[in-house]
Amino acid sequence: MTSKTCSTCGACFDCGAGESARPMPLDFSQDCRCPPCLKAEIRSRIAAFVATVTPAQARAGVGLRWASDDALVEDIDYELEGGCLVFTAWSLLKRGTCCESGCRHCPYGFEAR
């Protein structure tokens, strides 16, 4: 590990390069970011991407290229609400198909009746 200063917030942290989830390509115009700033940047980029995906694109499997067997990451793949696990649209896109359960963040256009 290497001691670094976050290029976003200025906090000092121990950089364990390669330990953070990298669900999308990173921009190398800045040096290392502390884990909270890195997670915030990843969330922001994912949200921008997900906002452009239509239900038709989701059904065509646009998210499958990021599918993996890696462990789910809290606040990126799911959120905890009152002890319940709520999948994000990003996680559902990576699944590649709709489960037709009426998920709150369903990117496939399914609406529970």
GROMACS .gro file of C-alpha atoms in nm:
model
  113
    1MET     CA    1   0.000   0.000   0.000
    2THR     CA    2   0.107   0.353  -0.070
    3SER     CA    3   0.014   0.666   0.123
    4LYS     CA    4  -0.172   0.907  -0.110
    5THR     CA    5  -0.362   1.234  -0.101
    6CYS     CA    6  -0.706   1.231  -0.263
    7SER     CA    7  -0.711   1.450  -0.573
    8THR     CA    8  -1.076   1.537  -0.504
    9CYS     CA    9  -1.104   1.613  -0.131
   10GLY     CA   10  -0.740   1.628  -0.014
   11ALA     CA   11  -0.779   1.352   0.245
   12CYS     CA   12  -0.481   1.128   0.316
   13PHE     CA   13  -0.543   0.757   0.269
   14ASP     CA   14  -0.362   0.431   0.206
   15CYS     CA   15  -0.399   0.338  -0.159
   16GLY     CA   16  -0.445  -0.031  -0.226
   17ALA     CA   17  -0.463   0.002  -0.604
   18GLY     CA   18  -0.683  -0.260  -0.757
   19GLU     CA   19  -0.898  -0.317  -0.448
   20SER     CA   20  -1.189  -0.095  -0.555
   21ALA     CA   21  -1.461  -0.218  -0.785
   22ARG     CA   22  -1.413  -0.087  -1.138
   23PRO     CA   23  -1.746  -0.139  -1.310
   24MET     CA   24  -1.672   0.116  -1.583
   25PRO     CA   25  -1.356   0.262  -1.735
   26LEU     CA   26  -1.191   0.521  -1.514
   27ASP     CA   27  -1.068   0.862  -1.623
   28PHE     CA   28  -0.699   0.900  -1.552
   29SER     CA   29  -0.695   1.280  -1.573
   30GLN     CA   30  -0.676   1.289  -1.192
   31ASP     CA   31  -0.455   1.103  -0.949
   32CYS     CA   32  -0.590   0.859  -0.690
   33ARG     CA   33  -0.913   0.923  -0.505
   34CYS     CA   34  -0.994   0.811  -0.153
   35PRO     CA   35  -1.252   0.529  -0.133
   36PRO     CA   36  -1.551   0.760  -0.063
   37CYS     CA   37  -1.461   0.999  -0.348
   38LEU     CA   38  -1.394   0.709  -0.585
   39LYS     CA   39  -1.728   0.549  -0.500
   40ALA     CA   40  -1.905   0.885  -0.550
   41GLU     CA   41  -1.739   0.929  -0.891
   42ILE     CA   42  -1.830   0.575  -0.998
   43ARG     CA   43  -2.192   0.628  -0.884
   44SER     CA   44  -2.210   0.955  -1.076
   45ARG     CA   45  -2.081   0.798  -1.398
   46ILE     CA   46  -2.311   0.499  -1.364
   47ALA     CA   47  -2.613   0.725  -1.303
   48ALA     CA   48  -2.528   0.928  -1.614
   49PHE     CA   49  -2.502   0.609  -1.822
   50VAL     CA   50  -2.819   0.449  -1.681
   51ALA     CA   51  -3.015   0.769  -1.753
   52THR     CA   52  -2.943   0.721  -2.125
   53VAL     CA   53  -3.060   0.358  -2.142
   54THR     CA   54  -3.407   0.297  -2.285
   55PRO     CA   55  -3.612  -0.008  -2.187
   56ALA     CA   56  -3.555  -0.147  -2.539
   57GLN     CA   57  -3.178  -0.115  -2.498
   58ALA     CA   58  -3.200  -0.280  -2.156
   59ARG     CA   59  -3.398  -0.572  -2.301
   60ALA     CA   60  -3.138  -0.601  -2.579
   61GLY     CA   61  -2.872  -0.663  -2.311
   62VAL     CA   62  -2.682  -0.332  -2.311
   63GLY     CA   63  -2.566  -0.397  -1.953
   64LEU     CA   64  -2.435  -0.748  -2.010
   65ARG     CA   65  -2.087  -0.629  -2.102
   66TRP     CA   66  -2.036  -0.532  -1.736
   67ALA     CA   67  -2.182  -0.854  -1.594
   68SER     CA   68  -1.947  -1.047  -1.369
   69ASP     CA   69  -1.939  -1.293  -1.084
   70ASP     CA   70  -1.779  -1.032  -0.857
   71ALA     CA   71  -1.945  -0.960  -0.524
   72LEU     CA   72  -2.212  -0.691  -0.529
   73VAL     CA   73  -2.098  -0.349  -0.406
   74GLU     CA   74  -2.316  -0.159  -0.159
   75ASP     CA   75  -2.436   0.181  -0.289
   76ILE     CA   76  -2.346   0.078  -0.646
   77ASP     CA   77  -2.527  -0.252  -0.705
   78TYR     CA   78  -2.770  -0.226  -0.417
   79GLU     CA   79  -2.883  -0.003  -0.131
   80LEU     CA   80  -3.005  -0.102   0.212
   81GLU     CA   81  -3.338   0.047   0.314
   82GLY     CA   82  -3.479  -0.051   0.650
   83GLY     CA   83  -3.292  -0.380   0.642
   84CYS     CA   84  -3.413  -0.459   0.288
   85LEU     CA   85  -3.180  -0.495  -0.008
   86VAL     CA   86  -3.292  -0.279  -0.304
   87PHE     CA   87  -3.115  -0.345  -0.633
   88THR     CA   88  -3.011  -0.043  -0.838
   89ALA     CA   89  -3.094  -0.005  -1.207
   90TRP     CA   90  -2.722  -0.065  -1.272
   91SER     CA   91  -2.733  -0.406  -1.104
   92LEU     CA   92  -3.052  -0.498  -1.287
   93LEU     CA   93  -2.900  -0.394  -1.621
   94LYS     CA   94  -2.598  -0.616  -1.557
   95ARG     CA   95  -2.836  -0.909  -1.498
   96GLY     CA   96  -2.948  -0.880  -1.861
   97THR     CA   97  -3.311  -0.984  -1.820
   98CYS     CA   98  -3.618  -0.864  -1.633
   99CYS     CA   99  -3.743  -1.082  -1.349
  100GLU     CA  100  -4.092  -0.923  -1.376
  101SER     CA  101  -4.110  -0.878  -0.999
  102GLY     CA  102  -4.182  -0.504  -1.016
  103CYS     CA  103  -3.838  -0.392  -0.899
  104ARG     CA  104  -3.837  -0.025  -0.798
  105HIS     CA  105  -3.549   0.063  -1.031
  106CYS     CA  106  -3.644  -0.166  -1.321
  107PRO     CA  107  -3.467  -0.048  -1.639
  108TYR     CA  108  -3.666  -0.289  -1.860
  109GLY     CA  109  -3.994  -0.099  -1.848
  110PHE     CA  110  -4.183  -0.363  -1.647
  111GLU     CA  111  -4.454  -0.220  -1.427
  112ALA     CA  112  -4.618  -0.437  -1.161
  113ARG     CA  113  -4.996  -0.434  -1.171
   0.00000   0.00000   0.00000
